[in-house]
Short mmCIF file of C-alpha atoms in Angstrom, two decimals:
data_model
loop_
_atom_site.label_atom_id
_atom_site.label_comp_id
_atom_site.label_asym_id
_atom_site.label_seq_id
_atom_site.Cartn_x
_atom_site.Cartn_y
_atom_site.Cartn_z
CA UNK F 1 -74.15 104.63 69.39
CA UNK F 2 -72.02 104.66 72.28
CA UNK F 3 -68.51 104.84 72.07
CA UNK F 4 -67.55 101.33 73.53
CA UNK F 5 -69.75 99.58 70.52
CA UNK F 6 -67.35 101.97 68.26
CA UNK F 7 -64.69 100.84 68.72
CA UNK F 8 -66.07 96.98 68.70
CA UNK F 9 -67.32 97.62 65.52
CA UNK F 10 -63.75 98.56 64.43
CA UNK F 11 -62.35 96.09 65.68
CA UNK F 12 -64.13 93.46 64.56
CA UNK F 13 -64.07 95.45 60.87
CA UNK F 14 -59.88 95.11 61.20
CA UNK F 15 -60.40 91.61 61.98
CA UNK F 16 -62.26 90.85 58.81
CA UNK F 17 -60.10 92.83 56.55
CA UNK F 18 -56.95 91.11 58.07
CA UNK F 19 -58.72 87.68 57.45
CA UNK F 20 -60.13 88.06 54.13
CA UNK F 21 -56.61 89.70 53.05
CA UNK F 22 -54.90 86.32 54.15
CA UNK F 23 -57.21 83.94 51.69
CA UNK F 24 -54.85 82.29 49.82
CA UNK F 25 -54.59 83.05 45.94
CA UNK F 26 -55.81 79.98 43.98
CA UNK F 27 -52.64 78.82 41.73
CA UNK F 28 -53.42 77.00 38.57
CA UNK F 29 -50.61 75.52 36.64
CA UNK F 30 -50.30 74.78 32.59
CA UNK F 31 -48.73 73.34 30.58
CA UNK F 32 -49.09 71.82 26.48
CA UNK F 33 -49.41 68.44 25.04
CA UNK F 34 -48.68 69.99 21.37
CA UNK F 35 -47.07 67.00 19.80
CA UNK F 36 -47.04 63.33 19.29
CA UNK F 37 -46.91 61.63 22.12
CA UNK F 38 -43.20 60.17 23.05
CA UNK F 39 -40.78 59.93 25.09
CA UNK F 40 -39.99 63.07 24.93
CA UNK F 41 -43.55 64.37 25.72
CA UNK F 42 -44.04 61.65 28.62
CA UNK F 43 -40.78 63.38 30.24
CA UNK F 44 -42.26 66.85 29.32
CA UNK F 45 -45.08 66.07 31.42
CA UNK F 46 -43.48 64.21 34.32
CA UNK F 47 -41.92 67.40 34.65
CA UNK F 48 -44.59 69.53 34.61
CA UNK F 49 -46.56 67.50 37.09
CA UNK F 50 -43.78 67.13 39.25
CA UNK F 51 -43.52 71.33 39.30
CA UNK F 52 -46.68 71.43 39.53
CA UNK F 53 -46.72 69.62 43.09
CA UNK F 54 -43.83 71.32 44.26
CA UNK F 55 -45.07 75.04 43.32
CA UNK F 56 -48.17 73.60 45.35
CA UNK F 57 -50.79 74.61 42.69
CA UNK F 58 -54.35 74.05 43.41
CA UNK F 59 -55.58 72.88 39.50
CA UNK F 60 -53.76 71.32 36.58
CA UNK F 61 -54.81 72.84 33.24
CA UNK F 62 -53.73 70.65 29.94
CA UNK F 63 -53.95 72.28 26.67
CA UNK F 64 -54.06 69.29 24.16
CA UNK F 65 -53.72 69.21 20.65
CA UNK F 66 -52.64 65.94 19.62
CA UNK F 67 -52.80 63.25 16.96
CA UNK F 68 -51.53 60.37 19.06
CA UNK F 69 -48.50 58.43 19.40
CA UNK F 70 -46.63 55.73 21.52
CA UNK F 71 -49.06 53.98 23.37
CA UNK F 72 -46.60 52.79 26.31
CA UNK F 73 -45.75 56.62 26.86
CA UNK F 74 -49.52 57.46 26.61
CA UNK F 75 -49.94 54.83 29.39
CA UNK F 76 -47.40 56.00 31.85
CA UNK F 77 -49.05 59.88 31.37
CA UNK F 78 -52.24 58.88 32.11
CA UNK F 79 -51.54 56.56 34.84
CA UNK F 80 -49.30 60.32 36.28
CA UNK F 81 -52.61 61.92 35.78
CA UNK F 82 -55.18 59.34 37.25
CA UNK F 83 -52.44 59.34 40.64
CA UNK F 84 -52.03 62.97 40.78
CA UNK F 85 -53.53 64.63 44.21
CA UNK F 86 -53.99 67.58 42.40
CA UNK F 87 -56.91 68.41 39.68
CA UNK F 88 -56.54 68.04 36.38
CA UNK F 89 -58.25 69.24 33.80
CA UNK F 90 -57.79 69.20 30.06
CA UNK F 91 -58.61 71.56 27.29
CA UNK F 92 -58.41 69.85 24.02
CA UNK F 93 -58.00 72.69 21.77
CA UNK F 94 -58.27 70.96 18.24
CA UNK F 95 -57.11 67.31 18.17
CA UNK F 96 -57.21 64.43 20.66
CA UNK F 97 -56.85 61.39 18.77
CA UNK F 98 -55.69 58.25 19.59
CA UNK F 99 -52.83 58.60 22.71
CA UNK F 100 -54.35 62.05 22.71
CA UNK F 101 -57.98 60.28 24.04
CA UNK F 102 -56.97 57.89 26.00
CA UNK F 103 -55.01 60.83 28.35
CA UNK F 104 -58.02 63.42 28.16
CA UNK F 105 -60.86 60.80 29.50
CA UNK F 106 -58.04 60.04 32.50
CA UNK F 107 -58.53 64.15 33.47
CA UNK F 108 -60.78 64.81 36.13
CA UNK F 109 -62.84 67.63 33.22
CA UNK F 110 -62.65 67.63 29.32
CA UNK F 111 -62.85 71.11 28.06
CA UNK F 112 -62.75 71.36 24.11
CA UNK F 113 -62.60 74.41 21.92
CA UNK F 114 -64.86 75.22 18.75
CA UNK F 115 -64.40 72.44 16.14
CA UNK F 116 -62.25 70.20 18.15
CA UNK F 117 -62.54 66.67 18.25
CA UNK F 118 -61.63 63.63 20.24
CA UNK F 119 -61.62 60.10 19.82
CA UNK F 120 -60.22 57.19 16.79
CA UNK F 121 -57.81 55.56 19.45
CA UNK F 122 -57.00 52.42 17.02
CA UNK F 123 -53.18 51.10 17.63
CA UNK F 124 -51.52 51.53 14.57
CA UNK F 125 -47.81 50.60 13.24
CA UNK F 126 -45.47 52.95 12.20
CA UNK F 127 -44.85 51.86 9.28
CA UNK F 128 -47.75 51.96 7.05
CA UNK F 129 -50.28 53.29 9.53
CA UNK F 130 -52.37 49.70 9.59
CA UNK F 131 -53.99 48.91 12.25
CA UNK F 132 -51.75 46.90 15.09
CA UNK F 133 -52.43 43.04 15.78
CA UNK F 134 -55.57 42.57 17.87
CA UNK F 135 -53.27 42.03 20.95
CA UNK F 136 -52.70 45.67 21.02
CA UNK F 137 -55.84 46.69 20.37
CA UNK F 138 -56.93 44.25 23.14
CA UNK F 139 -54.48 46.59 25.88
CA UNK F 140 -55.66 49.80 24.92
CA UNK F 141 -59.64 48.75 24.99
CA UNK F 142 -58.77 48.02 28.52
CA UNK F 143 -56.99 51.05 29.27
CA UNK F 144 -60.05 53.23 27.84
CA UNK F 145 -62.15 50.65 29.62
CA UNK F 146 -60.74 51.16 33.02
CA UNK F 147 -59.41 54.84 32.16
CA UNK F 148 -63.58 55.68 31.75
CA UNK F 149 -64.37 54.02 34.80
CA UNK F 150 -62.10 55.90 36.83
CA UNK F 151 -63.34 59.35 35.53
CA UNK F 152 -67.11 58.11 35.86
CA UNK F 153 -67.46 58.18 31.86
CA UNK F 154 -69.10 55.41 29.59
CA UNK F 155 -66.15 52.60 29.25
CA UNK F 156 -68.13 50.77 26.38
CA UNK F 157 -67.98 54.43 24.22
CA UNK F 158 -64.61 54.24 25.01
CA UNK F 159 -64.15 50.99 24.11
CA UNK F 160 -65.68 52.08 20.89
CA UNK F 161 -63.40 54.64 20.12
CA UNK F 162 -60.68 51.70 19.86
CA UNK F 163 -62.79 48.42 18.64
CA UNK F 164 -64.70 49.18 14.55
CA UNK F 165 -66.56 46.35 15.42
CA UNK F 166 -68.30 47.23 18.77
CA UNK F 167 -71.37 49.27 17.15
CA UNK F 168 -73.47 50.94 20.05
CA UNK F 169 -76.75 52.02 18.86
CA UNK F 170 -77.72 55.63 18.29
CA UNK F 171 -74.04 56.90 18.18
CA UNK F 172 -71.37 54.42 16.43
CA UNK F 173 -72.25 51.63 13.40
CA UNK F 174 -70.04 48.78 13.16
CA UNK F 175 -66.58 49.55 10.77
CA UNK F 176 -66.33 52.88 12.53
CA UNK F 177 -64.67 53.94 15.54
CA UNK F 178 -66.02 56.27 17.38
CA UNK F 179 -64.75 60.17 17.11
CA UNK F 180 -67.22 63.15 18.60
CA UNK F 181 -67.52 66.29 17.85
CA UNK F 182 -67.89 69.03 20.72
CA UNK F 183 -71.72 68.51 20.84
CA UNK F 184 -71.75 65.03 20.69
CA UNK F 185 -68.69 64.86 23.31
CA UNK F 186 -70.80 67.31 25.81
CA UNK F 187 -74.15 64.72 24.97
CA UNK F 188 -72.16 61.61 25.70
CA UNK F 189 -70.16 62.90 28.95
CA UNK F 190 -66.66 63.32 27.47
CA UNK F 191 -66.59 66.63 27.50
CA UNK F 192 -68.00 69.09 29.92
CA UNK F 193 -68.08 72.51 28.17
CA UNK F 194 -67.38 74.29 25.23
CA UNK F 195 -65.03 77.08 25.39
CA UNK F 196 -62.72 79.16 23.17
CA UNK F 197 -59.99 79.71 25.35
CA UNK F 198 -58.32 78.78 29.01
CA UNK F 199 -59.00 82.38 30.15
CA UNK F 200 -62.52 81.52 29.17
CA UNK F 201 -62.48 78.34 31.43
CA UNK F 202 -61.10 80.10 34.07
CA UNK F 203 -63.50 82.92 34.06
CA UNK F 204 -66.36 79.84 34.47
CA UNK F 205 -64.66 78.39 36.96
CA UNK F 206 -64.60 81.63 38.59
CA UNK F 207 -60.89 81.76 38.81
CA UNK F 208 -60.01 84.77 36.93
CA UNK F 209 -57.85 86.44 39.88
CA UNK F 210 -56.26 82.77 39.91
CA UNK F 211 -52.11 82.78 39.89
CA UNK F 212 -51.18 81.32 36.63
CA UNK F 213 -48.07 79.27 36.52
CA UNK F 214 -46.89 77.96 32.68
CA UNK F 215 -44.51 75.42 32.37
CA UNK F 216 -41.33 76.70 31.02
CA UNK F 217 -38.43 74.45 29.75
CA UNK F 218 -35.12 74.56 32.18
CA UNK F 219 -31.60 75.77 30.70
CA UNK F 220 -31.06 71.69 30.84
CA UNK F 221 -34.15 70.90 28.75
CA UNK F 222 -33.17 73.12 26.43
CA UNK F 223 -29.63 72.03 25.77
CA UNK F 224 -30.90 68.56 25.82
CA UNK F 225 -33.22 69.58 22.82
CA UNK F 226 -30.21 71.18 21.31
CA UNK F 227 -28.23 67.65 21.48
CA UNK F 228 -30.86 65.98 19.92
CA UNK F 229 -31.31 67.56 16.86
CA UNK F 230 -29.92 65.22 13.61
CA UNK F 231 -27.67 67.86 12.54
CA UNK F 232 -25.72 67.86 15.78
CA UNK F 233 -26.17 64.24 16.59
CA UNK F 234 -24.38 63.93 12.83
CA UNK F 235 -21.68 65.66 14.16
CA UNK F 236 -20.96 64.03 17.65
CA UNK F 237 -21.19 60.39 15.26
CA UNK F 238 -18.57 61.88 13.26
CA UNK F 239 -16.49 62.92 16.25
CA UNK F 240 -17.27 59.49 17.84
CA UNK F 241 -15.57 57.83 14.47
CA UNK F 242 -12.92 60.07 13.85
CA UNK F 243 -11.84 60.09 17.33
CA UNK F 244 -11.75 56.18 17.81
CA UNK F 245 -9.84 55.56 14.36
CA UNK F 246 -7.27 57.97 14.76
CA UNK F 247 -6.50 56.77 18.90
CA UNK F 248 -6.19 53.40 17.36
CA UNK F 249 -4.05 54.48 14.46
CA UNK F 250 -2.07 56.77 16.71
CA UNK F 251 -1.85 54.97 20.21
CA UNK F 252 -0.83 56.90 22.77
CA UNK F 253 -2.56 59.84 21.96
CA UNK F 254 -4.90 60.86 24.55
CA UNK F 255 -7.13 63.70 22.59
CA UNK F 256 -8.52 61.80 19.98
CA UNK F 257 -10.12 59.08 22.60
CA UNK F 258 -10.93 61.69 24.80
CA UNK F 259 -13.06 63.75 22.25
CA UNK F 260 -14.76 60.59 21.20
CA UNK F 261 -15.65 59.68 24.82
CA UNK F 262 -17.22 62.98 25.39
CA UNK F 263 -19.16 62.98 21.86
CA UNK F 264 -20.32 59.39 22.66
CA UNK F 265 -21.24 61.14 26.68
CA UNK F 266 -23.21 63.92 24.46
CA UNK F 267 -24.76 61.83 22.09
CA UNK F 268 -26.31 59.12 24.13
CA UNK F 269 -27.01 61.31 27.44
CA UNK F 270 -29.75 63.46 25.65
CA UNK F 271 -31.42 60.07 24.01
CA UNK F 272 -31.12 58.26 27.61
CA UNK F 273 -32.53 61.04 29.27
CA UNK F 274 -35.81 61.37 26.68
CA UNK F 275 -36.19 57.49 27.33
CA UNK F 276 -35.14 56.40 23.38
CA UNK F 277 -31.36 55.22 24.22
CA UNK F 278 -32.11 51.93 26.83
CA UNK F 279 -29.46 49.96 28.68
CA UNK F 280 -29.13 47.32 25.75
CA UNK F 281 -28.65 49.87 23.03
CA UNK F 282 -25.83 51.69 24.85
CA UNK F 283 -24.14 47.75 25.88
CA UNK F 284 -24.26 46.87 22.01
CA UNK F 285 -22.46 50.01 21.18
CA UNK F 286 -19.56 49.10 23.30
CA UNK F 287 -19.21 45.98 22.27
CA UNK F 288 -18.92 47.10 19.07
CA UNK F 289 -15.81 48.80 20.06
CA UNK F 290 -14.67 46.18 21.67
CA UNK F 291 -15.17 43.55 18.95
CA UNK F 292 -13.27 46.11 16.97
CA UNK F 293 -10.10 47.07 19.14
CA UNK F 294 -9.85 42.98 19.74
CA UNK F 295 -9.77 42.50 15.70
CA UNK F 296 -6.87 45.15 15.24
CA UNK F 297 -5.03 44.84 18.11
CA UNK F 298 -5.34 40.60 19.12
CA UNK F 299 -6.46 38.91 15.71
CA UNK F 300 -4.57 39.66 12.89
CA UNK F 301 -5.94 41.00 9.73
CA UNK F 302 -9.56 42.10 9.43
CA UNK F 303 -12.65 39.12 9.60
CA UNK F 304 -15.88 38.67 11.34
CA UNK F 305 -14.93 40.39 14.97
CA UNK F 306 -13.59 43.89 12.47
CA UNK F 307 -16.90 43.57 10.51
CA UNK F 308 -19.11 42.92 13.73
CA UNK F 309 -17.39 45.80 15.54
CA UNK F 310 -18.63 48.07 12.66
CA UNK F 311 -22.03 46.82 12.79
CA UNK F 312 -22.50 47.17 16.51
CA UNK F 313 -21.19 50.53 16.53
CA UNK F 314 -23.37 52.10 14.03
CA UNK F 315 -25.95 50.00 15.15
CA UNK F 316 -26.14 51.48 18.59
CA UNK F 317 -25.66 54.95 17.09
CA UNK F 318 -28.99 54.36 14.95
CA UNK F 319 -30.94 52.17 17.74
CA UNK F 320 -30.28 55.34 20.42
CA UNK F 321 -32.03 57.43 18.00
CA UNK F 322 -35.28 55.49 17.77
CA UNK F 323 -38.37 55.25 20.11
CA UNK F 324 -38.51 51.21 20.03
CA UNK F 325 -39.44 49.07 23.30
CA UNK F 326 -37.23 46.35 24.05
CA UNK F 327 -36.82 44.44 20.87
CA UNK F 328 -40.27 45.71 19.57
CA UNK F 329 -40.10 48.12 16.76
CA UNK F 330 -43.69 47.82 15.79
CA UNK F 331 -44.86 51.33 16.15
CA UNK F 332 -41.66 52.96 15.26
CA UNK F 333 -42.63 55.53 12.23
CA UNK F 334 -40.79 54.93 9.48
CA UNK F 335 -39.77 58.56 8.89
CA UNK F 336 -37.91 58.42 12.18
CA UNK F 337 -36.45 54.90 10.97
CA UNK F 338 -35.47 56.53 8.06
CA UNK F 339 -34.03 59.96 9.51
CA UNK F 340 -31.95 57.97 12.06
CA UNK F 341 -30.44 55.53 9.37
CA UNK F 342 -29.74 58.55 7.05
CA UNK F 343 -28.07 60.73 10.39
CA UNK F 344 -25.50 57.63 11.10
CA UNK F 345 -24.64 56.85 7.99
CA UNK F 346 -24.05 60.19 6.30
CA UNK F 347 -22.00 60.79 9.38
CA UNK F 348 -19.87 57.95 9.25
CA UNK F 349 -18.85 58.52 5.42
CA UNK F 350 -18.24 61.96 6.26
CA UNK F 351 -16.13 61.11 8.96
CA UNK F 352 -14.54 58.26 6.80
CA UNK F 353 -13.62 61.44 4.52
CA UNK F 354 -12.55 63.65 6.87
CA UNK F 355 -9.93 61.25 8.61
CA UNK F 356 -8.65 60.50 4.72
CA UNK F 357 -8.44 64.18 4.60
CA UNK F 358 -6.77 64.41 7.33
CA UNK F 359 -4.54 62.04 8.22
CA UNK F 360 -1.70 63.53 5.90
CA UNK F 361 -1.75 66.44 7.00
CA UNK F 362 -2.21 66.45 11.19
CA UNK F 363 1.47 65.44 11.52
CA UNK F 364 2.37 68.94 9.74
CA UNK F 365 0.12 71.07 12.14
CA UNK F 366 2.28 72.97 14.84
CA UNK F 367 -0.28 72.15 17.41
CA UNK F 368 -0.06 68.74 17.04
CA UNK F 369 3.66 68.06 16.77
CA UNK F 370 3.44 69.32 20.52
CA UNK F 371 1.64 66.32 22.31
CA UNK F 372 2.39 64.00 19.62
CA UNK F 373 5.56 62.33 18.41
CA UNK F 374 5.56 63.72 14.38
CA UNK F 375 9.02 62.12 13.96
CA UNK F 376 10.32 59.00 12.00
CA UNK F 377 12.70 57.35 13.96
CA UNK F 378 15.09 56.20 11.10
CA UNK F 379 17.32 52.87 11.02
CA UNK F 380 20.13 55.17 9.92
CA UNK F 381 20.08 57.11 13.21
CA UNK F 382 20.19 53.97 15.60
CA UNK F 383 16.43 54.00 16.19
CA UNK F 384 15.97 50.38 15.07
CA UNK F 385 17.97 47.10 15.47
CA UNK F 386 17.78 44.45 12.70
CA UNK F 387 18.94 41.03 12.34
CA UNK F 388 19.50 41.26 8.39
CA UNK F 389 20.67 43.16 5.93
CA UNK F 390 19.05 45.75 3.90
CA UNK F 391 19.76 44.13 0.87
CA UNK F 392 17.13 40.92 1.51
CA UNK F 393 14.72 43.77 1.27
CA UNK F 394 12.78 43.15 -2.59
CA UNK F 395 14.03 39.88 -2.13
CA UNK F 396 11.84 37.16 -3.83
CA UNK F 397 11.82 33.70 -2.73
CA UNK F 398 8.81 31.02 -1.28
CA UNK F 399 7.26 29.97 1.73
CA UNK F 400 9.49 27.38 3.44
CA UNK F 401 6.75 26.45 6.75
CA UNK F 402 3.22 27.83 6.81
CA UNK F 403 2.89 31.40 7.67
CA UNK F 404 0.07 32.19 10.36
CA UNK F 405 1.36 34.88 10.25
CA UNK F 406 4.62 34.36 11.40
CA UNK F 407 6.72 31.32 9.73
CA UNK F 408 9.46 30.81 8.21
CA UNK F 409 10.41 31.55 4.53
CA UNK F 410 13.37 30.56 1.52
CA UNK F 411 15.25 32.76 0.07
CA UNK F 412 17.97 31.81 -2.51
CA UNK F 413 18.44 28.36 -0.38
CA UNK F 414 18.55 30.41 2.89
CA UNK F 415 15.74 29.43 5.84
CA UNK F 416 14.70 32.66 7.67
CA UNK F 417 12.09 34.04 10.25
CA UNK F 418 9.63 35.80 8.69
CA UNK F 419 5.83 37.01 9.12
CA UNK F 420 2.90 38.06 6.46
CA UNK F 421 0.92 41.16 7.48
CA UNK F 422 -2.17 39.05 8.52
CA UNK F 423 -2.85 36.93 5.71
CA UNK F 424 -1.84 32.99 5.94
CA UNK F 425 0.25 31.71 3.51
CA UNK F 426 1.09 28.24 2.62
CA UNK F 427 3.88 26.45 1.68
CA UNK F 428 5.17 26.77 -1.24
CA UNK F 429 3.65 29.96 -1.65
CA UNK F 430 5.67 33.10 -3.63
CA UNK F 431 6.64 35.91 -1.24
CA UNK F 432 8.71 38.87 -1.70
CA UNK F 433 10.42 40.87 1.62
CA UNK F 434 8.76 44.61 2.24
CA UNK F 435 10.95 45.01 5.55
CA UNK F 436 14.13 43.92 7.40
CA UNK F 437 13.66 45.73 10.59
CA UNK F 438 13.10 43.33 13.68
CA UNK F 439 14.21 39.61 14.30
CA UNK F 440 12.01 38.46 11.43
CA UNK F 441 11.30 39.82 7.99
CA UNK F 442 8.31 41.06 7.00
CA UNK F 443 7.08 39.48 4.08
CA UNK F 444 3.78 39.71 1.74
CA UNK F 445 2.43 37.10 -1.23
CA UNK F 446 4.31 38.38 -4.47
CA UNK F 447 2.17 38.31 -7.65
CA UNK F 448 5.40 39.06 -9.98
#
């Protein structure tokens, strides 16, 4: 061999090394679908597609195990799935029931481990766990309908998995919906190999040198799991109620409203986030407060707006909390019904204790007495002006012109201003004076 053929021979070698050093690594990306199927899981994966994308992976691997959950959510994920430009596949490593199905027949390959399952997509309430009105049952037939057709797959068996009363011969009788077994998912074409673990699927696939990339939850997911536990949702309620009685006992002071507007910030963030807490929920809260602050501050005494406010306020506290859609609480579970009922009110008597607790005693702390006026500004001292005597004060005597609340009252043949302290009063009534201070006297019904 002559030297010029040498040296093309190494050069041509170089050339091949350089190019097949250059192949791009194949990236496949992870991630779980390990619990019911919520908002919280439709964000999970939003996420996780949306990193996916952006990390530029080549294949989407879903490990699934799953006993089902909110349909809507199940619908936007597999909608996410059917759109995504990248391949997904799913390994369904024990369970994929229900919401769990209808999301594994939209990937583009159903893996399944030993003894897994998938299949039994009846709707069902959360209450008792009965099946849904045939109207729901109606939507998610279609969506396994159409889901199946997408991914090439028989829509009537997935029809079946849904409908008892669809029987297809050889594999489902009528009464029964349809849930296979590894074999009979692999004989049917909903599932297209049995493996024991991803690394297994990978090594079939021939992607064993493949960059794996597992979803991991941000800093911000994680404190936004940490706000939504009950125990610290408890807490922010109680901060939220403490902090809104005592600025409306104490006006003026700025730190109880401001603690209660970042609790309510804290609480409801998280929830909206997560897709529980919707626009209406967070509206009916406010108004609560609202109804309330116009009953103590514009209506005197405490009626319907006082008794609304209450109800609107805890109401939105306990609606944030739940996965409903809209009005429709049909396939909210019970036990999260339950939990978020138990969270608000145990809160709110705690915090009913606490400011009882309290309230004595925060005029006598040091740090208070520093942004707060502790002081009572006593008629003795020129603080207040009065048009009467202290002696009218125990004073007995009877309503001279209705009080509503303010009036005017008799006392031993003398016609005075006076007001109750919200409650009407009609003439003739008994009254006896409490206070002097002011233009009018204060006055309340007297029972002697």
């Amino acid at each position: 061999m002559n030297l010029s053929k040498l040296y093309l021979l190494l050069f041509f070698g170089l050339i091949s090394g350089f190019v097949f050093s250059q192949e791009k690594t194949e990236k496949v990306y992870t991630f779980k679908i390990d619990k019911d199927i919520d908002p919280a899981m439709n964000r999970r994966v939003k996420m996780a597609l949306e990193e996916a994308n952006e990390k530029g992976a080549d294949l989407i691997l879903i490990e699934m195990d799953t006993y089902g959950g909110a349909v809507t959510d199940a619908d936007e994920i597999r909608t996410r799935i059917l759109e995504s430009d990248i391949p997904v596949y799913v390994f369904i490593n024990k369970d994929a029931a229900s919401a769990g199905a209808l999301i594994s027949i939209a990937c583009d390959s159903i893996y399944m481990a030993p003894g897994a399952s998938i299949g039994a997509a009846t709707v069902v309430n959360g209450v008792d766990g009965a099946a849904a009105p045939d109207k729901y049952q109606s939507y998610m037939r279609s969506m396994m309908r159409s889901t199946a057709e997408a991914k090439g797959r028989d829509p009537k068996i997935a029809e079946a998995m849904v409908d008892e009363k669809i029987e297809i011969e050889g594999i489902s009788a009528a009464g029964s919906v349809i849930t296979f077994s590894v074999s009979e998912a692999i004989k049917y074409g909903f599932c297209d190999g049995e493996f024991s673990s991803i690394d297994a699927i990978l090594q079939a696939k021939g992607l064993t040198d493949a960059e794996l990339i597992a979803y991991e939850e941000s800093s911000t997911e994680s404190i936004i799991s940490f706000f939504l536990s009950p125990a610290i949702s408890g807490i922010l309620i109680l901060i939220i109620i403490g902090g809104i009685y005592f600025e409306l006992q104490t006006p003026g002071v700025g730190f109880p409203l401001l603690a209660a507007i970042i609790a309510t910030l804290l609480y409801f963030i998280p929830y909206y986030l997560n897709g529980l807490a919707e626009n209406w929920e967070i509206i009916v809260f406010v108004l609560g407060i609202i109804l309330l602050a116009v009953e103590l501050f514009v209506i005197p005494g405490f009626g319907i707006f006082g008794v609304l406010g209450i109800v609107f306020i805890l109401g939105g506290l306990v609606l944030g909390m739940l996965p409903n859609q809209d009005f429709n609480f049909d396939f909210v579970p019970a036990s999260e019904l339950f939990a978020a009922l138990l969270t608000v009110i145990l809160a709110a008597l705690a915090s009913v204790g606490l400011v009882f607790w309290l309230t004595p005693k925060v005029n006598k702390w040091g740090a208070f007495s520093t942004i707060t006026l502790a002081s009572t500004q006593e008629r003795t001292q020129g603080y207040t002006s009065s048009f009467y005597a202290d002696s009218l004060k125990g004073k007995t005597g009877i309503v001279h012109s209705r009080l509503r609340p303010s009036g005017k009252v008799e006392i031993e043949g003398e016609i005075y201003d006076a007001y109750s302290r919200g409650e009407f009063l009609d003439q003739g009534e008994p009254i006896i004076v409490i206070s002097t201070e002011g233009t009018s006297l204060k006055v309340k019904k007297w029972e002697g």
